[in-house]
């Protein structure tokens, strides 16, 4: 049996989709989890205890793996003291390849935590691939979900800016392609965005059509949005990150036209309407 692929972020949006694809293709994997075991339908999956904040878990977990699917958890800000030492141990332990989920523009932006990881991967001079996705369609099912379900609205300081949402399932497909064909994808940095630019009033229309109930986009001021997230109980750092990211949409930061995803996938990229159709249960609406 071939050596397994080490999968981080396994309970998250991209990691779950990676696990599903590896299972479908009967590829052995080792699922890294803070709270094992994690259910998998694959008999070729094994779960190990792993935590980026506990360096003592790195070497025992990664030993014997051939490659790593690397995801930076949103709560991990200091990647220099977590992901980067893990990368060193992974390569020292015999991993031949790392596929890292970064974010659009991280190569040019030293203020995002992914930047230091990208720099480190390049400096290691080993086999790696960097995926730089834009806004996930899955944000509708997590970050925006409470507002949609409880208030029947999307409330963001994004103005009329457009977003080219990408489905995390498409990111996972590119990750698995990169893991299966390391030579073809070695040293590449792929900007990955979805096929259509949508403003949030259009997103609200798509939700309204498929949920058969009116969902409205209410543009927020920066102050109003900050206060809203504070009331929802989010930690200040997360409020700051979400506010900056969504404010940037006003200035075209998420309106990125790029054909890389179209060229890499064997099928047309998923549209936001596909994501909504496949996840209707997430927005079972409460009555007004
Ligand atoms: N959302 C977007 O629009 C967007 C766009 C571009 C890039 N990104 C990037 O994509 C990444 C998020 O991907 P995602 O949405 O798939 O993640 P996610 O759904 O938020 O899941 C995070 C994963 O990390 C794990 N995790 C959390 N803390 C950990 C720790 N200390 N040690 C090990 N694992 C830990 C979680 O496991 P538990 O079950 O143990 O919590 C979970 O499996 C971030 O780096 C983000 O910046 C996001």
mmCIF file with all atom_site columns, C-alpha atoms in Angstrom, residues 111-245:
data_model
loop_
_atom_site.group_PDB
_atom_site.id
_atom_site.type_symbol
_atom_site.label_atom_id
_atom_site.label_alt_id
_atom_site.label_comp_id
_atom_site.label_asym_id
_atom_site.label_entity_id
_atom_site.label_seq_id
_atom_site.pdbx_PDB_ins_code
_atom_site.Cartn_x
_atom_site.Cartn_y
_atom_site.Cartn_z
_atom_site.occupancy
_atom_site.B_iso_or_equiv
_atom_site.pdbx_formal_charge
_atom_site.auth_seq_id
_atom_site.auth_comp_id
_atom_site.auth_asym_id
_atom_site.auth_atom_id
_atom_site.pdbx_PDB_model_num
ATOM 1   C CA . UNK A 1 111 ? -0.103  41.422 6.519   1.00 0.00 ? 111 UNK A CA 1
ATOM 2   C CA . UNK A 1 112 ? -2.010  38.185 5.915   1.00 0.00 ? 112 UNK A CA 1
ATOM 3   C CA . UNK A 1 113 ? -0.820  35.152 7.924   1.00 0.00 ? 113 UNK A CA 1
ATOM 4   C CA . UNK A 1 114 ? -0.569  33.024 4.763   1.00 0.00 ? 114 UNK A CA 1
ATOM 5   C CA . UNK A 1 115 ? 2.244   35.231 3.405   1.00 0.00 ? 115 UNK A CA 1
ATOM 6   C CA . UNK A 1 116 ? 4.872   33.886 5.830   1.00 0.00 ? 116 UNK A CA 1
ATOM 7   C CA . UNK A 1 117 ? 3.880   30.311 4.983   1.00 0.00 ? 117 UNK A CA 1
ATOM 8   C CA . UNK A 1 118 ? 4.215   30.968 1.250   1.00 0.00 ? 118 UNK A CA 1
ATOM 9   C CA . UNK A 1 119 ? 7.639   32.527 1.792   1.00 0.00 ? 119 UNK A CA 1
ATOM 10  C CA . UNK A 1 120 ? 8.746   29.588 3.907   1.00 0.00 ? 120 UNK A CA 1
ATOM 11  C CA . UNK A 1 121 ? 7.548   26.975 1.421   1.00 0.00 ? 121 UNK A CA 1
ATOM 12  C CA . UNK A 1 122 ? 9.482   28.722 -1.345  1.00 0.00 ? 122 UNK A CA 1
ATOM 13  C CA . UNK A 1 123 ? 12.629  28.980 0.831   1.00 0.00 ? 123 UNK A CA 1
ATOM 14  C CA . UNK A 1 124 ? 12.545  25.253 1.685   1.00 0.00 ? 124 UNK A CA 1
ATOM 15  C CA . UNK A 1 125 ? 13.257  24.487 -1.972  1.00 0.00 ? 125 UNK A CA 1
ATOM 16  C CA . UNK A 1 126 ? 11.183  21.302 -1.957  1.00 0.00 ? 126 UNK A CA 1
ATOM 17  C CA . UNK A 1 127 ? 8.059   20.243 -3.826  1.00 0.00 ? 127 UNK A CA 1
ATOM 18  C CA . UNK A 1 128 ? 5.024   22.430 -3.066  1.00 0.00 ? 128 UNK A CA 1
ATOM 19  C CA . UNK A 1 129 ? 1.905   23.924 -4.653  1.00 0.00 ? 129 UNK A CA 1
ATOM 20  C CA . UNK A 1 130 ? 0.118   27.042 -3.394  1.00 0.00 ? 130 UNK A CA 1
ATOM 21  C CA . UNK A 1 131 ? -3.627  27.527 -3.959  1.00 0.00 ? 131 UNK A CA 1
ATOM 22  C CA . UNK A 1 132 ? -4.844  31.132 -3.601  1.00 0.00 ? 132 UNK A CA 1
ATOM 23  C CA . UNK A 1 133 ? -8.639  31.095 -3.510  1.00 0.00 ? 133 UNK A CA 1
ATOM 24  C CA . UNK A 1 134 ? -10.974 34.084 -3.338  1.00 0.00 ? 134 UNK A CA 1
ATOM 25  C CA . UNK A 1 135 ? -14.133 34.313 -1.193  1.00 0.00 ? 135 UNK A CA 1
ATOM 26  C CA . UNK A 1 136 ? -15.689 30.897 -0.522  1.00 0.00 ? 136 UNK A CA 1
ATOM 27  C CA . UNK A 1 137 ? -19.326 30.197 -1.466  1.00 0.00 ? 137 UNK A CA 1
ATOM 28  C CA . UNK A 1 138 ? -19.351 28.386 1.895   1.00 0.00 ? 138 UNK A CA 1
ATOM 29  C CA . UNK A 1 139 ? -19.356 31.778 3.682   1.00 0.00 ? 139 UNK A CA 1
ATOM 30  C CA . UNK A 1 140 ? -23.102 31.828 2.983   1.00 0.00 ? 140 UNK A CA 1
ATOM 31  C CA . UNK A 1 141 ? -23.383 28.693 5.089   1.00 0.00 ? 141 UNK A CA 1
ATOM 32  C CA . UNK A 1 142 ? -21.181 29.840 7.971   1.00 0.00 ? 142 UNK A CA 1
ATOM 33  C CA . UNK A 1 143 ? -20.176 33.538 8.356   1.00 0.00 ? 143 UNK A CA 1
ATOM 34  C CA . UNK A 1 144 ? -23.441 34.910 6.838   1.00 0.00 ? 144 UNK A CA 1
ATOM 35  C CA . UNK A 1 145 ? -25.726 32.081 7.914   1.00 0.00 ? 145 UNK A CA 1
ATOM 36  C CA . UNK A 1 146 ? -27.099 33.495 11.183  1.00 0.00 ? 146 UNK A CA 1
ATOM 37  C CA . UNK A 1 147 ? -28.142 36.763 9.513   1.00 0.00 ? 147 UNK A CA 1
ATOM 38  C CA . UNK A 1 148 ? -29.829 34.881 6.674   1.00 0.00 ? 148 UNK A CA 1
ATOM 39  C CA . UNK A 1 149 ? -31.689 32.446 8.941   1.00 0.00 ? 149 UNK A CA 1
ATOM 40  C CA . UNK A 1 150 ? -32.608 34.770 11.816  1.00 0.00 ? 150 UNK A CA 1
ATOM 41  C CA . UNK A 1 151 ? -33.087 38.116 10.018  1.00 0.00 ? 151 UNK A CA 1
ATOM 42  C CA . UNK A 1 152 ? -33.645 37.028 6.373   1.00 0.00 ? 152 UNK A CA 1
ATOM 43  C CA . UNK A 1 153 ? -30.911 39.360 5.268   1.00 0.00 ? 153 UNK A CA 1
ATOM 44  C CA . UNK A 1 154 ? -27.262 39.639 4.339   1.00 0.00 ? 154 UNK A CA 1
ATOM 45  C CA . UNK A 1 155 ? -25.703 42.506 6.276   1.00 0.00 ? 155 UNK A CA 1
ATOM 46  C CA . UNK A 1 156 ? -22.190 43.486 5.158   1.00 0.00 ? 156 UNK A CA 1
ATOM 47  C CA . UNK A 1 157 ? -20.118 46.655 4.567   1.00 0.00 ? 157 UNK A CA 1
ATOM 48  C CA . UNK A 1 158 ? -19.442 45.542 0.977   1.00 0.00 ? 158 UNK A CA 1
ATOM 49  C CA . UNK A 1 159 ? -21.363 48.290 -0.823  1.00 0.00 ? 159 UNK A CA 1
ATOM 50  C CA . UNK A 1 160 ? -22.113 47.353 -4.410  1.00 0.00 ? 160 UNK A CA 1
ATOM 51  C CA . UNK A 1 161 ? -18.799 45.573 -4.955  1.00 0.00 ? 161 UNK A CA 1
ATOM 52  C CA . UNK A 1 162 ? -18.636 42.255 -6.797  1.00 0.00 ? 162 UNK A CA 1
ATOM 53  C CA . UNK A 1 163 ? -17.313 38.925 -5.541  1.00 0.00 ? 163 UNK A CA 1
ATOM 54  C CA . UNK A 1 164 ? -16.232 35.927 -7.667  1.00 0.00 ? 164 UNK A CA 1
ATOM 55  C CA . UNK A 1 165 ? -17.224 33.227 -5.150  1.00 0.00 ? 165 UNK A CA 1
ATOM 56  C CA . UNK A 1 166 ? -15.452 29.878 -5.391  1.00 0.00 ? 166 UNK A CA 1
ATOM 57  C CA . UNK A 1 167 ? -16.917 26.646 -4.067  1.00 0.00 ? 167 UNK A CA 1
ATOM 58  C CA . UNK A 1 168 ? -14.612 24.907 -1.551  1.00 0.00 ? 168 UNK A CA 1
ATOM 59  C CA . UNK A 1 169 ? -15.343 21.637 -3.389  1.00 0.00 ? 169 UNK A CA 1
ATOM 60  C CA . UNK A 1 170 ? -13.558 23.068 -6.455  1.00 0.00 ? 170 UNK A CA 1
ATOM 61  C CA . UNK A 1 171 ? -10.588 24.128 -4.315  1.00 0.00 ? 171 UNK A CA 1
ATOM 62  C CA . UNK A 1 172 ? -10.432 20.575 -2.953  1.00 0.00 ? 172 UNK A CA 1
ATOM 63  C CA . UNK A 1 173 ? -10.433 19.174 -6.498  1.00 0.00 ? 173 UNK A CA 1
ATOM 64  C CA . UNK A 1 174 ? -7.435  21.304 -7.435  1.00 0.00 ? 174 UNK A CA 1
ATOM 65  C CA . UNK A 1 175 ? -5.706  20.255 -4.197  1.00 0.00 ? 175 UNK A CA 1
ATOM 66  C CA . UNK A 1 176 ? -6.220  16.562 -4.955  1.00 0.00 ? 176 UNK A CA 1
ATOM 67  C CA . UNK A 1 177 ? -5.076  17.016 -8.575  1.00 0.00 ? 177 UNK A CA 1
ATOM 68  C CA . UNK A 1 178 ? -1.909  18.673 -7.251  1.00 0.00 ? 178 UNK A CA 1
ATOM 69  C CA . UNK A 1 179 ? -1.376  15.853 -4.747  1.00 0.00 ? 179 UNK A CA 1
ATOM 70  C CA . UNK A 1 180 ? -1.833  13.176 -7.417  1.00 0.00 ? 180 UNK A CA 1
ATOM 71  C CA . UNK A 1 181 ? 0.399   14.829 -10.045 1.00 0.00 ? 181 UNK A CA 1
ATOM 72  C CA . UNK A 1 182 ? 3.162   16.573 -8.052  1.00 0.00 ? 182 UNK A CA 1
ATOM 73  C CA . UNK A 1 183 ? 5.510   17.128 -11.028 1.00 0.00 ? 183 UNK A CA 1
ATOM 74  C CA . UNK A 1 184 ? 2.838   18.982 -13.040 1.00 0.00 ? 184 UNK A CA 1
ATOM 75  C CA . UNK A 1 185 ? 1.978   21.341 -10.185 1.00 0.00 ? 185 UNK A CA 1
ATOM 76  C CA . UNK A 1 186 ? 5.368   21.746 -8.488  1.00 0.00 ? 186 UNK A CA 1
ATOM 77  C CA . UNK A 1 187 ? 6.219   25.352 -7.581  1.00 0.00 ? 187 UNK A CA 1
ATOM 78  C CA . UNK A 1 188 ? 2.916   26.686 -8.957  1.00 0.00 ? 188 UNK A CA 1
ATOM 79  C CA . UNK A 1 189 ? 0.814   29.380 -7.268  1.00 0.00 ? 189 UNK A CA 1
ATOM 80  C CA . UNK A 1 190 ? -2.754  29.195 -8.507  1.00 0.00 ? 190 UNK A CA 1
ATOM 81  C CA . UNK A 1 191 ? -5.206  32.069 -8.119  1.00 0.00 ? 191 UNK A CA 1
ATOM 82  C CA . UNK A 1 192 ? -8.576  30.319 -7.835  1.00 0.00 ? 192 UNK A CA 1
ATOM 83  C CA . UNK A 1 193 ? -11.832 32.228 -8.251  1.00 0.00 ? 193 UNK A CA 1
ATOM 84  C CA . UNK A 1 194 ? -15.333 31.333 -9.367  1.00 0.00 ? 194 UNK A CA 1
ATOM 85  C CA . UNK A 1 195 ? -16.822 31.935 -12.818 1.00 0.00 ? 195 UNK A CA 1
ATOM 86  C CA . UNK A 1 196 ? -19.141 34.902 -12.157 1.00 0.00 ? 196 UNK A CA 1
ATOM 87  C CA . UNK A 1 197 ? -18.847 38.287 -10.446 1.00 0.00 ? 197 UNK A CA 1
ATOM 88  C CA . UNK A 1 198 ? -21.849 38.861 -8.182  1.00 0.00 ? 198 UNK A CA 1
ATOM 89  C CA . UNK A 1 199 ? -22.826 41.822 -6.020  1.00 0.00 ? 199 UNK A CA 1
ATOM 90  C CA . UNK A 1 200 ? -24.527 40.973 -2.742  1.00 0.00 ? 200 UNK A CA 1
ATOM 91  C CA . UNK A 1 201 ? -27.972 42.080 -3.911  1.00 0.00 ? 201 UNK A CA 1
ATOM 92  C CA . UNK A 1 202 ? -27.627 39.385 -6.620  1.00 0.00 ? 202 UNK A CA 1
ATOM 93  C CA . UNK A 1 203 ? -26.537 36.852 -3.998  1.00 0.00 ? 203 UNK A CA 1
ATOM 94  C CA . UNK A 1 204 ? -29.669 37.724 -2.000  1.00 0.00 ? 204 UNK A CA 1
ATOM 95  C CA . UNK A 1 205 ? -31.809 37.239 -5.147  1.00 0.00 ? 205 UNK A CA 1
ATOM 96  C CA . UNK A 1 206 ? -30.303 33.780 -5.738  1.00 0.00 ? 206 UNK A CA 1
ATOM 97  C CA . UNK A 1 207 ? -31.040 32.796 -2.148  1.00 0.00 ? 207 UNK A CA 1
ATOM 98  C CA . UNK A 1 208 ? -34.585 34.211 -2.361  1.00 0.00 ? 208 UNK A CA 1
ATOM 99  C CA . UNK A 1 209 ? -35.319 32.212 -5.536  1.00 0.00 ? 209 UNK A CA 1
ATOM 100 C CA . UNK A 1 210 ? -34.052 28.911 -4.161  1.00 0.00 ? 210 UNK A CA 1
ATOM 101 C CA . UNK A 1 211 ? -35.388 29.297 -0.612  1.00 0.00 ? 211 UNK A CA 1
ATOM 102 C CA . UNK A 1 212 ? -38.682 30.639 -1.938  1.00 0.00 ? 212 UNK A CA 1
ATOM 103 C CA . UNK A 1 213 ? -38.570 33.398 0.634   1.00 0.00 ? 213 UNK A CA 1
ATOM 104 C CA . UNK A 1 214 ? -37.406 37.011 0.467   1.00 0.00 ? 214 UNK A CA 1
ATOM 105 C CA . UNK A 1 215 ? -33.769 37.536 1.513   1.00 0.00 ? 215 UNK A CA 1
ATOM 106 C CA . UNK A 1 216 ? -32.505 41.123 1.303   1.00 0.00 ? 216 UNK A CA 1
ATOM 107 C CA . UNK A 1 217 ? -29.015 42.558 1.090   1.00 0.00 ? 217 UNK A CA 1
ATOM 108 C CA . UNK A 1 218 ? -28.677 45.454 3.523   1.00 0.00 ? 218 UNK A CA 1
ATOM 109 C CA . UNK A 1 219 ? -25.414 47.387 2.960   1.00 0.00 ? 219 UNK A CA 1
ATOM 110 C CA . UNK A 1 220 ? -23.816 48.123 6.346   1.00 0.00 ? 220 UNK A CA 1
ATOM 111 C CA . UNK A 1 221 ? -21.584 50.988 7.406   1.00 0.00 ? 221 UNK A CA 1
ATOM 112 C CA . UNK A 1 222 ? -18.254 49.937 8.876   1.00 0.00 ? 222 UNK A CA 1
ATOM 113 C CA . UNK A 1 223 ? -19.379 51.054 12.327  1.00 0.00 ? 223 UNK A CA 1
ATOM 114 C CA . UNK A 1 224 ? -22.770 49.374 12.010  1.00 0.00 ? 224 UNK A CA 1
ATOM 115 C CA . UNK A 1 225 ? -21.185 46.098 10.929  1.00 0.00 ? 225 UNK A CA 1
ATOM 116 C CA . UNK A 1 226 ? -18.627 46.200 13.744  1.00 0.00 ? 226 UNK A CA 1
ATOM 117 C CA . UNK A 1 227 ? -21.403 46.770 16.308  1.00 0.00 ? 227 UNK A CA 1
ATOM 118 C CA . UNK A 1 228 ? -23.465 43.974 14.735  1.00 0.00 ? 228 UNK A CA 1
ATOM 119 C CA . UNK A 1 229 ? -20.645 41.409 15.037  1.00 0.00 ? 229 UNK A CA 1
ATOM 120 C CA . UNK A 1 230 ? -19.898 42.593 18.577  1.00 0.00 ? 230 UNK A CA 1
ATOM 121 C CA . UNK A 1 231 ? -23.540 41.910 19.512  1.00 0.00 ? 231 UNK A CA 1
ATOM 122 C CA . UNK A 1 232 ? -23.197 38.457 17.955  1.00 0.00 ? 232 UNK A CA 1
ATOM 123 C CA . UNK A 1 233 ? -20.297 37.852 20.401  1.00 0.00 ? 233 UNK A CA 1
ATOM 124 C CA . UNK A 1 234 ? -17.430 37.484 17.934  1.00 0.00 ? 234 UNK A CA 1
ATOM 125 C CA . UNK A 1 235 ? -13.881 38.054 19.232  1.00 0.00 ? 235 UNK A CA 1
ATOM 126 C CA . UNK A 1 236 ? -12.400 41.469 18.345  1.00 0.00 ? 236 UNK A CA 1
ATOM 127 C CA . UNK A 1 237 ? -9.683  40.061 16.065  1.00 0.00 ? 237 UNK A CA 1
ATOM 128 C CA . UNK A 1 238 ? -12.259 38.165 14.024  1.00 0.00 ? 238 UNK A CA 1
ATOM 129 C CA . UNK A 1 239 ? -14.460 41.280 13.828  1.00 0.00 ? 239 UNK A CA 1
ATOM 130 C CA . UNK A 1 240 ? -11.493 43.278 12.547  1.00 0.00 ? 240 UNK A CA 1
ATOM 131 C CA . UNK A 1 241 ? -10.576 40.672 9.908   1.00 0.00 ? 241 UNK A CA 1
ATOM 132 C CA . UNK A 1 242 ? -14.157 40.303 8.649   1.00 0.00 ? 242 UNK A CA 1
ATOM 133 C CA . UNK A 1 243 ? -14.671 44.075 8.520   1.00 0.00 ? 243 UNK A CA 1
ATOM 134 C CA . UNK A 1 244 ? -11.459 44.711 6.572   1.00 0.00 ? 244 UNK A CA 1
ATOM 135 C CA . UNK A 1 245 ? -12.156 41.872 4.117   1.00 0.00 ? 245 UNK A CA 1
#
